[in-house]
PDB file of N, CA, C and O and ligand atoms in Angstrom:
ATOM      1  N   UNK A  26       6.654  23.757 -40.733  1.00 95.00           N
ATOM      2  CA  UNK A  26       5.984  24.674 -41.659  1.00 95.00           C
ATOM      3  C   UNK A  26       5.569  25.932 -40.916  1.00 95.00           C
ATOM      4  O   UNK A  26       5.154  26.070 -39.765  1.00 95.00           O
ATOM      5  N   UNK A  27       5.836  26.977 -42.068  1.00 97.00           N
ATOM      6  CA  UNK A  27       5.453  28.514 -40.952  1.00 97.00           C
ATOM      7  C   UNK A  27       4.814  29.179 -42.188  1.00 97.00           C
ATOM      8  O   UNK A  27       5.398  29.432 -43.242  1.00 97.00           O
ATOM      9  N   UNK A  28       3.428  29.440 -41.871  1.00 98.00           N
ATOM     10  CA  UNK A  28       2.899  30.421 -42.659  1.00 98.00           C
ATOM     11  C   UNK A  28       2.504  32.260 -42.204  1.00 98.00           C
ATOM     12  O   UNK A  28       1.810  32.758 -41.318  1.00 98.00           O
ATOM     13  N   UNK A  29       3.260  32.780 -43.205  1.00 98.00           N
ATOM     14  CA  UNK A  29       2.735  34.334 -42.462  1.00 98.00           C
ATOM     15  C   UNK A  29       1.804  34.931 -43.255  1.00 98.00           C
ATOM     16  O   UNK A  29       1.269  34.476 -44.265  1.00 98.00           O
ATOM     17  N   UNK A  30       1.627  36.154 -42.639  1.00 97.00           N
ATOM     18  CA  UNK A  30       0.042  36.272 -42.561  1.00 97.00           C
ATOM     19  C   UNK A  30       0.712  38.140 -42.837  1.00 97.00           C
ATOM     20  O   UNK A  30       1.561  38.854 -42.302  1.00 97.00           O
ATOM     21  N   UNK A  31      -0.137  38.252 -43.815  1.00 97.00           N
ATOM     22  CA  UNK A  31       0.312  39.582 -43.678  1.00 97.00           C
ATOM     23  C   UNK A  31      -1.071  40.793 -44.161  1.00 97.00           C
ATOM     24  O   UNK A  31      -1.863  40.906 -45.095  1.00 97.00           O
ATOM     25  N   UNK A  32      -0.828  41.338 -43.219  1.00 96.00           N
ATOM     26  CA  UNK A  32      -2.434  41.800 -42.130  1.00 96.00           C
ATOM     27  C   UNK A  32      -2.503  43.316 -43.664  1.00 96.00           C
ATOM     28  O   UNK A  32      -3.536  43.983 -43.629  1.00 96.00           O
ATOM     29  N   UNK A  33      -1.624  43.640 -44.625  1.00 96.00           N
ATOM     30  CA  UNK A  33      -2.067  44.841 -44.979  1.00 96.00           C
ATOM     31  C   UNK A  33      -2.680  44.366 -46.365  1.00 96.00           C
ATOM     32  O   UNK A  33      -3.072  45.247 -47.130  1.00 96.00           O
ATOM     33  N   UNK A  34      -2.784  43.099 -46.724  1.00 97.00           N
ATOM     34  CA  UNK A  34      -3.286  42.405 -47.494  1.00 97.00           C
ATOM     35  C   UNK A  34      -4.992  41.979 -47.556  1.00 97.00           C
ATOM     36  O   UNK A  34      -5.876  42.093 -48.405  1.00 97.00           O
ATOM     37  N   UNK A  35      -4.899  41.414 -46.115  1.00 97.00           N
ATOM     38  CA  UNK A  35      -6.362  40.808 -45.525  1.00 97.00           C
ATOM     39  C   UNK A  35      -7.364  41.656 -45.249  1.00 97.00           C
ATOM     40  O   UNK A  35      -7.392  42.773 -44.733  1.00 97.00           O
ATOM     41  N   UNK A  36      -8.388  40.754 -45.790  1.00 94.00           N
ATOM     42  CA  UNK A  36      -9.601  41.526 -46.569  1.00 94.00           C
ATOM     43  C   UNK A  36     -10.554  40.968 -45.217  1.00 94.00           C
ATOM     44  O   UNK A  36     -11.691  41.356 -45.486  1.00 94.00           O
ATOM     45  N   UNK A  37     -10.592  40.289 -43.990  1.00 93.00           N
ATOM     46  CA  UNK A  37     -11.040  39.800 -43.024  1.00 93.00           C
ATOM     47  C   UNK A  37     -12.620  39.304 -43.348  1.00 93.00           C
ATOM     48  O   UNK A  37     -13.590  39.388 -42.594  1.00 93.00           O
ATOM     49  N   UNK A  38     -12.549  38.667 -44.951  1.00 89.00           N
ATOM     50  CA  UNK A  38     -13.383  38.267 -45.123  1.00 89.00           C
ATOM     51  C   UNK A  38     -13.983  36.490 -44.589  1.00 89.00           C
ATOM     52  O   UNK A  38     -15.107  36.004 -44.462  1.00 89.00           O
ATOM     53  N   UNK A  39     -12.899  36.068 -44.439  1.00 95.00           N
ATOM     54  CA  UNK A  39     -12.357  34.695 -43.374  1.00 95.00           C
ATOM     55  C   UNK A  39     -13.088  33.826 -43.752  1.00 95.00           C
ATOM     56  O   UNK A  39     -13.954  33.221 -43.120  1.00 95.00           O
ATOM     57  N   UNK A  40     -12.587  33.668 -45.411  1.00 97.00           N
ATOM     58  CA  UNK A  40     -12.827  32.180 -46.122  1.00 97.00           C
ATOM     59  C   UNK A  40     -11.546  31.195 -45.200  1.00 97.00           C
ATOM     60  O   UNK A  40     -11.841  30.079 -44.771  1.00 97.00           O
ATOM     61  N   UNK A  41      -9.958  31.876 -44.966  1.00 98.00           N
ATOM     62  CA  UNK A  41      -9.743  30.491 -43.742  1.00 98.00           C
ATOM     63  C   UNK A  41      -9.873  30.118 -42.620  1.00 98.00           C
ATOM     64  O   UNK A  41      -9.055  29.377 -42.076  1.00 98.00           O
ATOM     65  N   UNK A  42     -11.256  30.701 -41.885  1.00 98.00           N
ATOM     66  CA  UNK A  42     -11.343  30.717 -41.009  1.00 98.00           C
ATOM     67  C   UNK A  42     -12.850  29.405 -40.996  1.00 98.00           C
ATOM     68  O   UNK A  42     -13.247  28.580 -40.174  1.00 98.00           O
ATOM     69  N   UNK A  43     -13.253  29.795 -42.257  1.00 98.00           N
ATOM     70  CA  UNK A  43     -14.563  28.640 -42.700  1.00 98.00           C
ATOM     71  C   UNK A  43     -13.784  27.390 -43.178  1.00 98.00           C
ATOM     72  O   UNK A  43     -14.483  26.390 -43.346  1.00 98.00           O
ATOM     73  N   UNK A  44     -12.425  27.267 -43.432  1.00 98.00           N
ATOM     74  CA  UNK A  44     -12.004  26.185 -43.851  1.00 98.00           C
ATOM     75  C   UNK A  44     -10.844  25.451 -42.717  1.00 98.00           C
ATOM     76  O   UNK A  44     -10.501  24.270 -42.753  1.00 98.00           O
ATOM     77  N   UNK A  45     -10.459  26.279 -41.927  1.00 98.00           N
ATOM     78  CA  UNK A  45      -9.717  25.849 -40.980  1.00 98.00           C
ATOM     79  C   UNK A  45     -10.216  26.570 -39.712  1.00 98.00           C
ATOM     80  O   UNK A  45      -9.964  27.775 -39.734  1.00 98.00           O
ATOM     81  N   UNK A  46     -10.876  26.123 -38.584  1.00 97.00           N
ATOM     82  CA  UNK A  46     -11.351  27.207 -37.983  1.00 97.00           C
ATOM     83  C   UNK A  46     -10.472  27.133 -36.301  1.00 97.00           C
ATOM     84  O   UNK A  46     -10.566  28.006 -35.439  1.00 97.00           O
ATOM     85  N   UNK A  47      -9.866  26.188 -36.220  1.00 95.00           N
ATOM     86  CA  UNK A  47      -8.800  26.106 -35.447  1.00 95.00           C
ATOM     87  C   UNK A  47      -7.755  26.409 -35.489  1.00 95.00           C
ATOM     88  O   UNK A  47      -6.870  25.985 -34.745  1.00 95.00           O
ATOM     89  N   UNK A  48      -7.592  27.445 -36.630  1.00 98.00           N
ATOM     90  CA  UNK A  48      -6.729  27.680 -36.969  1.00 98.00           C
ATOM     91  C   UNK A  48      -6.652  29.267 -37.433  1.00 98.00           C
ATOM     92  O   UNK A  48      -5.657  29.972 -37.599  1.00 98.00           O
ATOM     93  N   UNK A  49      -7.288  29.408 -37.501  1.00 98.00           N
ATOM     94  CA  UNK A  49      -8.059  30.734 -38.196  1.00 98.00           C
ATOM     95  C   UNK A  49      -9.438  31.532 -37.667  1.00 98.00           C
ATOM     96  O   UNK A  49     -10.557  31.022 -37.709  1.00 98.00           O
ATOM     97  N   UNK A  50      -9.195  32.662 -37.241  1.00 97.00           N
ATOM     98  CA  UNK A  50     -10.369  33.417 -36.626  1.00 97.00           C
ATOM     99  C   UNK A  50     -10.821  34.752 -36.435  1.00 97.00           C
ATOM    100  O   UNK A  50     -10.083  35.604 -35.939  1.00 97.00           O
ATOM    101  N   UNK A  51     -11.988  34.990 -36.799  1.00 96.00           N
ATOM    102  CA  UNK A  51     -12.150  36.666 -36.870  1.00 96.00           C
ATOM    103  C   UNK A  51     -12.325  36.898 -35.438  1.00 96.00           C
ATOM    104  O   UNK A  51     -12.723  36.049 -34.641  1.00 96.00           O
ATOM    105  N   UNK A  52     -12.052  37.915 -35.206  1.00 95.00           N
ATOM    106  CA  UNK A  52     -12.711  38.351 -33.742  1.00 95.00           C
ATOM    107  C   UNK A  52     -13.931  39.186 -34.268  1.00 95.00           C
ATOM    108  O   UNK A  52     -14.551  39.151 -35.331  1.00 95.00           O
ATOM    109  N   UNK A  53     -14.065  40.061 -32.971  1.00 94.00           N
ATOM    110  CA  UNK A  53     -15.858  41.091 -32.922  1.00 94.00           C
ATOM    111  C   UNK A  53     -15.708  41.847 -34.260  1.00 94.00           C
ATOM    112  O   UNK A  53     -16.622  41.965 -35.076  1.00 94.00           O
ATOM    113  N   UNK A  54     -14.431  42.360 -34.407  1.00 93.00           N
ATOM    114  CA  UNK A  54     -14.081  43.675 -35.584  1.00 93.00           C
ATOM    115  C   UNK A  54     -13.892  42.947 -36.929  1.00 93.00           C
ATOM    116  O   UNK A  54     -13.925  43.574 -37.988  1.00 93.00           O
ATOM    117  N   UNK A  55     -13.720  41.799 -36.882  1.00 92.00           N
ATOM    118  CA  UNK A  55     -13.350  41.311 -38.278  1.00 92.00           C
ATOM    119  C   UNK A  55     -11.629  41.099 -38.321  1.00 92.00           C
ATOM    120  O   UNK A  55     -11.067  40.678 -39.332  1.00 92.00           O
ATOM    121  N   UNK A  56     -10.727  41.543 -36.763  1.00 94.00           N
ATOM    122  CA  UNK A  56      -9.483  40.941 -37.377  1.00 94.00           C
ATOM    123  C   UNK A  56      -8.976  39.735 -37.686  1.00 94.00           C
ATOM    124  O   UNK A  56      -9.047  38.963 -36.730  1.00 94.00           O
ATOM    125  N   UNK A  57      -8.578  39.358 -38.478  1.00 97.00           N
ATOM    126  CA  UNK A  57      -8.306  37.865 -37.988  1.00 97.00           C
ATOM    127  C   UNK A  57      -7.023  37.812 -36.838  1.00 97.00           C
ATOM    128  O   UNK A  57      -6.204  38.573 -36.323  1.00 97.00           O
ATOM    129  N   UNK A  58      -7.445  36.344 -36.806  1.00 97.00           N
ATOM    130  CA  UNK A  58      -6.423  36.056 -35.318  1.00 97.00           C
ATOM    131  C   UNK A  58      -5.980  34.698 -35.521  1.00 97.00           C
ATOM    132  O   UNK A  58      -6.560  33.673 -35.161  1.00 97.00           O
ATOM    133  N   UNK A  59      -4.928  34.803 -36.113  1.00 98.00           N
ATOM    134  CA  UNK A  59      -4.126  34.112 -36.404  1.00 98.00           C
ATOM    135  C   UNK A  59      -3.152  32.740 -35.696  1.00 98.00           C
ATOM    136  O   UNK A  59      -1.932  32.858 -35.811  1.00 98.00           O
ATOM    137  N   UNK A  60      -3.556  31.794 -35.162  1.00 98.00           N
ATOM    138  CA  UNK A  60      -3.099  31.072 -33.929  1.00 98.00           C
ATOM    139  C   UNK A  60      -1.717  30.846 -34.096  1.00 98.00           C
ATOM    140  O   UNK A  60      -1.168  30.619 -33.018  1.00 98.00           O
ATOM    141  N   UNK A  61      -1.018  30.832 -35.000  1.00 98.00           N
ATOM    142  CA  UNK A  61       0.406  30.312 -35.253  1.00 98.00           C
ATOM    143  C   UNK A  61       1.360  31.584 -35.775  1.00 98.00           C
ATOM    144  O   UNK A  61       2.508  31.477 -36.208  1.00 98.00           O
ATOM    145  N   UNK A  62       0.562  32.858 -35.616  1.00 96.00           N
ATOM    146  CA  UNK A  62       1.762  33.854 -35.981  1.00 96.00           C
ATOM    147  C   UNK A  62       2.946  34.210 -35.591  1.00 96.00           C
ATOM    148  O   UNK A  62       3.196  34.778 -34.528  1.00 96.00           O
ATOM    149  N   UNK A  63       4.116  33.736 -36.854  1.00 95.00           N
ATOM    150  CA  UNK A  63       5.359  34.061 -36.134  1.00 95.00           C
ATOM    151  C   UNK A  63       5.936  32.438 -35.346  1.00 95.00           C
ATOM    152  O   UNK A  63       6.965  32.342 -34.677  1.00 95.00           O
ATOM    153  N   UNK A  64       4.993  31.322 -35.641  1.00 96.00           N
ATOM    154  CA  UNK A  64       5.847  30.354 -35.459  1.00 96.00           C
ATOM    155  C   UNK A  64       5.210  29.141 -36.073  1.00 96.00           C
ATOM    156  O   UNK A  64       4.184  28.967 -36.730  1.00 96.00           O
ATOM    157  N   UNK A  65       6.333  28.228 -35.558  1.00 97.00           N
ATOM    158  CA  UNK A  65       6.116  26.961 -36.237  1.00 97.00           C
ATOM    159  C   UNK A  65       4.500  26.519 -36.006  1.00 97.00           C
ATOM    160  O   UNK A  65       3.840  26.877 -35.031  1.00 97.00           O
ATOM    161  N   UNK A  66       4.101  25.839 -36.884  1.00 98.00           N
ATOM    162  CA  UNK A  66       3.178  25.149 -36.721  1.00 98.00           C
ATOM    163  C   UNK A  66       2.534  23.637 -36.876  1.00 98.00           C
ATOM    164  O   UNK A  66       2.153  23.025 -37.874  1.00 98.00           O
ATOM    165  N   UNK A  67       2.565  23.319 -35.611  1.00 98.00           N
ATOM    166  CA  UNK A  67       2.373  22.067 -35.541  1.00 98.00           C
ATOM    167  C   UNK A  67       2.038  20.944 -36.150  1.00 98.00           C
ATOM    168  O   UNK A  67       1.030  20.920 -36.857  1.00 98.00           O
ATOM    169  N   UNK A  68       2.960  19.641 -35.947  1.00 97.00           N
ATOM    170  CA  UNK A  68       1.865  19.087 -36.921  1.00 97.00           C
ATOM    171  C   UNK A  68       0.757  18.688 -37.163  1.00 97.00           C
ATOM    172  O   UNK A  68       0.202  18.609 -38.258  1.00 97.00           O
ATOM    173  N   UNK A  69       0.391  18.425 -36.180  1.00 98.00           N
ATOM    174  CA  UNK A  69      -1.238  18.030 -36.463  1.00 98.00           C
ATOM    175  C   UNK A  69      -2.356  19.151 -36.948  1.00 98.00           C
ATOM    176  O   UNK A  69      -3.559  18.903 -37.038  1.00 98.00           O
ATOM    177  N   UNK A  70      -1.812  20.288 -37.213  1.00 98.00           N
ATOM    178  CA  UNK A  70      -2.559  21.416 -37.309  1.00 98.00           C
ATOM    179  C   UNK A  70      -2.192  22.129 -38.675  1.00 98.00           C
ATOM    180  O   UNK A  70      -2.666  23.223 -38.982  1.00 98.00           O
ATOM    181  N   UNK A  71      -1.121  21.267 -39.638  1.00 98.00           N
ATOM    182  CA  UNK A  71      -0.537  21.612 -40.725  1.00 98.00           C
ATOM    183  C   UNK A  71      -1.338  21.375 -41.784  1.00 98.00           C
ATOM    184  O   UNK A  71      -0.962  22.095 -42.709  1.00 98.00           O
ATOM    185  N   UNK A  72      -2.163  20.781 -42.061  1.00 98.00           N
ATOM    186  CA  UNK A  72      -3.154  20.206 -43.136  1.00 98.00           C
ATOM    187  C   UNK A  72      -4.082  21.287 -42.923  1.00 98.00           C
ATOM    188  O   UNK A  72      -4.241  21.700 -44.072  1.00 98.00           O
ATOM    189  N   UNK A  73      -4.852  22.064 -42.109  1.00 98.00           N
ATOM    190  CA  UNK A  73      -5.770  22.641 -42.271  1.00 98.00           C
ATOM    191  C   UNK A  73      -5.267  23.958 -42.091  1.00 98.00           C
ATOM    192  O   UNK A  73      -6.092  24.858 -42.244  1.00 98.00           O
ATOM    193  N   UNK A  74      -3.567  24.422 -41.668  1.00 98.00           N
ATOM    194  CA  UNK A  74      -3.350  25.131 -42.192  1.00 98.00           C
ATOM    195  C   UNK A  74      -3.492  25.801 -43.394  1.00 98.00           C
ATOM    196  O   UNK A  74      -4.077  26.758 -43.902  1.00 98.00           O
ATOM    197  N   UNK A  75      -2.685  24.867 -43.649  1.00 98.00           N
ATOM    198  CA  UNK A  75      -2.379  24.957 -45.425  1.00 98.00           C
ATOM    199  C   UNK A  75      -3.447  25.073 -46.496  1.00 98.00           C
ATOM    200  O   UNK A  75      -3.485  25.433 -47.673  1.00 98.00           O
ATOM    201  N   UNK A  76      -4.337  24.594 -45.549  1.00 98.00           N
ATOM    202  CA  UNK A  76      -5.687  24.110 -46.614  1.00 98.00           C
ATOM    203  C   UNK A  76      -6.169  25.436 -46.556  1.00 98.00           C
ATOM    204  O   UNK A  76      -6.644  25.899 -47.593  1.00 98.00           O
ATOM    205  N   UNK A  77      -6.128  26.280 -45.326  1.00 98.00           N
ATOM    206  CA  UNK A  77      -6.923  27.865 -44.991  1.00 98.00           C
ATOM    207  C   UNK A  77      -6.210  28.797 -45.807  1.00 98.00           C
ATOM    208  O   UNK A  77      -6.744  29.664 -46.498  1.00 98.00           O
ATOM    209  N   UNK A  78      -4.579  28.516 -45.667  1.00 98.00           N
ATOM    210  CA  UNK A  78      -4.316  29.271 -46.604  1.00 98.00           C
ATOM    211  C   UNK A  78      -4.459  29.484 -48.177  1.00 98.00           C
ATOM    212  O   UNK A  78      -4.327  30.447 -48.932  1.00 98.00           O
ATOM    213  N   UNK A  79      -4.781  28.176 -48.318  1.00 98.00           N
ATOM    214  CA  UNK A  79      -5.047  27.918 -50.064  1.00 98.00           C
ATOM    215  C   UNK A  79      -6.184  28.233 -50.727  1.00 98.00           C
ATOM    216  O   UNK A  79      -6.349  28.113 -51.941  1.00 98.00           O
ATOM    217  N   UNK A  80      -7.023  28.663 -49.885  1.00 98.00           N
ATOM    218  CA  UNK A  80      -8.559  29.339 -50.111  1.00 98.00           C
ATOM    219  C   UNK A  80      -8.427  30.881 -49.815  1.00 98.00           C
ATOM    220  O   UNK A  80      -9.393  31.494 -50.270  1.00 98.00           O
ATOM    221  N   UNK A  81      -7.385  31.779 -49.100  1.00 97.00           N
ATOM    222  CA  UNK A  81      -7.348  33.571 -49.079  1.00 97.00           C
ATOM    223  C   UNK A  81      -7.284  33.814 -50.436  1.00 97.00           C
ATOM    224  O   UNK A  81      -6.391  33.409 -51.180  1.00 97.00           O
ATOM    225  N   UNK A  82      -8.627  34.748 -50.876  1.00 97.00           N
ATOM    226  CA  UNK A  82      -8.265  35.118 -52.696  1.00 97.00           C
ATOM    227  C   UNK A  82      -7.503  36.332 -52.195  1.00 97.00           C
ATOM    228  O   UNK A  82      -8.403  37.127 -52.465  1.00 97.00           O
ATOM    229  N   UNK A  83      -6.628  37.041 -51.719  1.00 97.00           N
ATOM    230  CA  UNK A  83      -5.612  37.610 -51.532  1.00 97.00           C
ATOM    231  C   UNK A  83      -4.504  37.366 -51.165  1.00 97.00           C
ATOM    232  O   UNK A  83      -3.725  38.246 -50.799  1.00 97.00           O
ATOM    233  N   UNK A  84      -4.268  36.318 -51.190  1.00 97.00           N
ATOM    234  CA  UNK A  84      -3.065  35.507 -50.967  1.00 97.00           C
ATOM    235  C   UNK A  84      -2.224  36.550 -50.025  1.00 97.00           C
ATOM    236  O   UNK A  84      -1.173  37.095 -50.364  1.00 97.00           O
ATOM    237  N   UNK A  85      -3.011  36.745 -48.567  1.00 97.00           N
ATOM    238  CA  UNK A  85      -2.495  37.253 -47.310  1.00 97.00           C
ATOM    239  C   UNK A  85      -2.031  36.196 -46.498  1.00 97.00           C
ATOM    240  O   UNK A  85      -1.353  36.542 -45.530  1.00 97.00           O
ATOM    241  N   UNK A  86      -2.291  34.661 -46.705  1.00 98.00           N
ATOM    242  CA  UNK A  86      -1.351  33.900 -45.795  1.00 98.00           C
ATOM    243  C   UNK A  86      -0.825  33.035 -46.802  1.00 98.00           C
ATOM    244  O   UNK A  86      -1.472  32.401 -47.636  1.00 98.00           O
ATOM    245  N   UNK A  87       0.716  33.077 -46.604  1.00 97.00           N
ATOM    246  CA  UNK A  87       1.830  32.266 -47.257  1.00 97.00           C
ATOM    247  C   UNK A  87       2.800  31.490 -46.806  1.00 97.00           C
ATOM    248  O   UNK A  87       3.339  31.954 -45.801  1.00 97.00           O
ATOM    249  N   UNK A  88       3.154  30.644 -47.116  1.00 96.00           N
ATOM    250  CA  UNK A  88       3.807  29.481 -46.752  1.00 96.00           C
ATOM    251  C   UNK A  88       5.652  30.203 -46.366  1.00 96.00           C
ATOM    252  O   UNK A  88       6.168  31.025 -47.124  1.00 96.00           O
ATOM    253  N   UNK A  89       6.049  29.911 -45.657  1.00 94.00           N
ATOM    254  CA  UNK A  89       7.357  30.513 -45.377  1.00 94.00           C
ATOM    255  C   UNK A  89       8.423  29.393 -44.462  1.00 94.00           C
ATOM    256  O   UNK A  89       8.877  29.549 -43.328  1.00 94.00           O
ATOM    257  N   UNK A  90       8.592  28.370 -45.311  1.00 80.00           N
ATOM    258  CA  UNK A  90       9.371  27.695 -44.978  1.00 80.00           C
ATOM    259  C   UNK A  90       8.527  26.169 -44.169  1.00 80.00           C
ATOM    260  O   UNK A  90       9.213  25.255 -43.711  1.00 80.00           O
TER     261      UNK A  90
HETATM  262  S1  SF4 B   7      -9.063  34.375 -46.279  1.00 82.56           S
HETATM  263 FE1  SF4 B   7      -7.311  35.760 -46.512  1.00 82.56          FE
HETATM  264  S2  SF4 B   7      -8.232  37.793 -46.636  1.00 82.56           S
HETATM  265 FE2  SF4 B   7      -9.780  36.438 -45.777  1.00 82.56          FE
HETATM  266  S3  SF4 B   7      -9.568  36.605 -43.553  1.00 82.56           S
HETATM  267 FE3  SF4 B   7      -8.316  34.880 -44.232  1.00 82.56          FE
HETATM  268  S4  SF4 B   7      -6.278  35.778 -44.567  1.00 82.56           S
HETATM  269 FE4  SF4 B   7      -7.717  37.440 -44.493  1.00 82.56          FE
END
């Protein structure tokens, strides 16, 4: 599973960062920081992926295969 993240969307308000936080993270500025950008993501780390992404009300991270 690969979810992308697409940064001109994100509102760095980081509801998936409260729901997946190993996964998902603001830095000092509010960017998020994304641990799996641009690749696969593991499995053990796929459930709370998915789960972070299913909570962005801008649907800035999406499932891509
Ligand atoms: S929930 Fe969506 S808009 Fe908010 S920080 Fe995460 S990706 Fe960005």
């Amino acid at each position: 599973v690969r979810i992308e993240l697409d940064r001109n969307r994100c509102d760095g308000h980081g509801m998936c960062a409260d729901v997946a936080p190993g996964v998902y993270e603001l830095d000092d500025d509010g960017e998020l920081i994304y641990r799996f950008e641009g690749q696969e993501i593991p499995d053990e780390d796929q459930d709370a992926a998915l789960a972070g992404a299913a909570v962005c009300p801008v649907a800035a991270l999406k499932r891509a295969g």
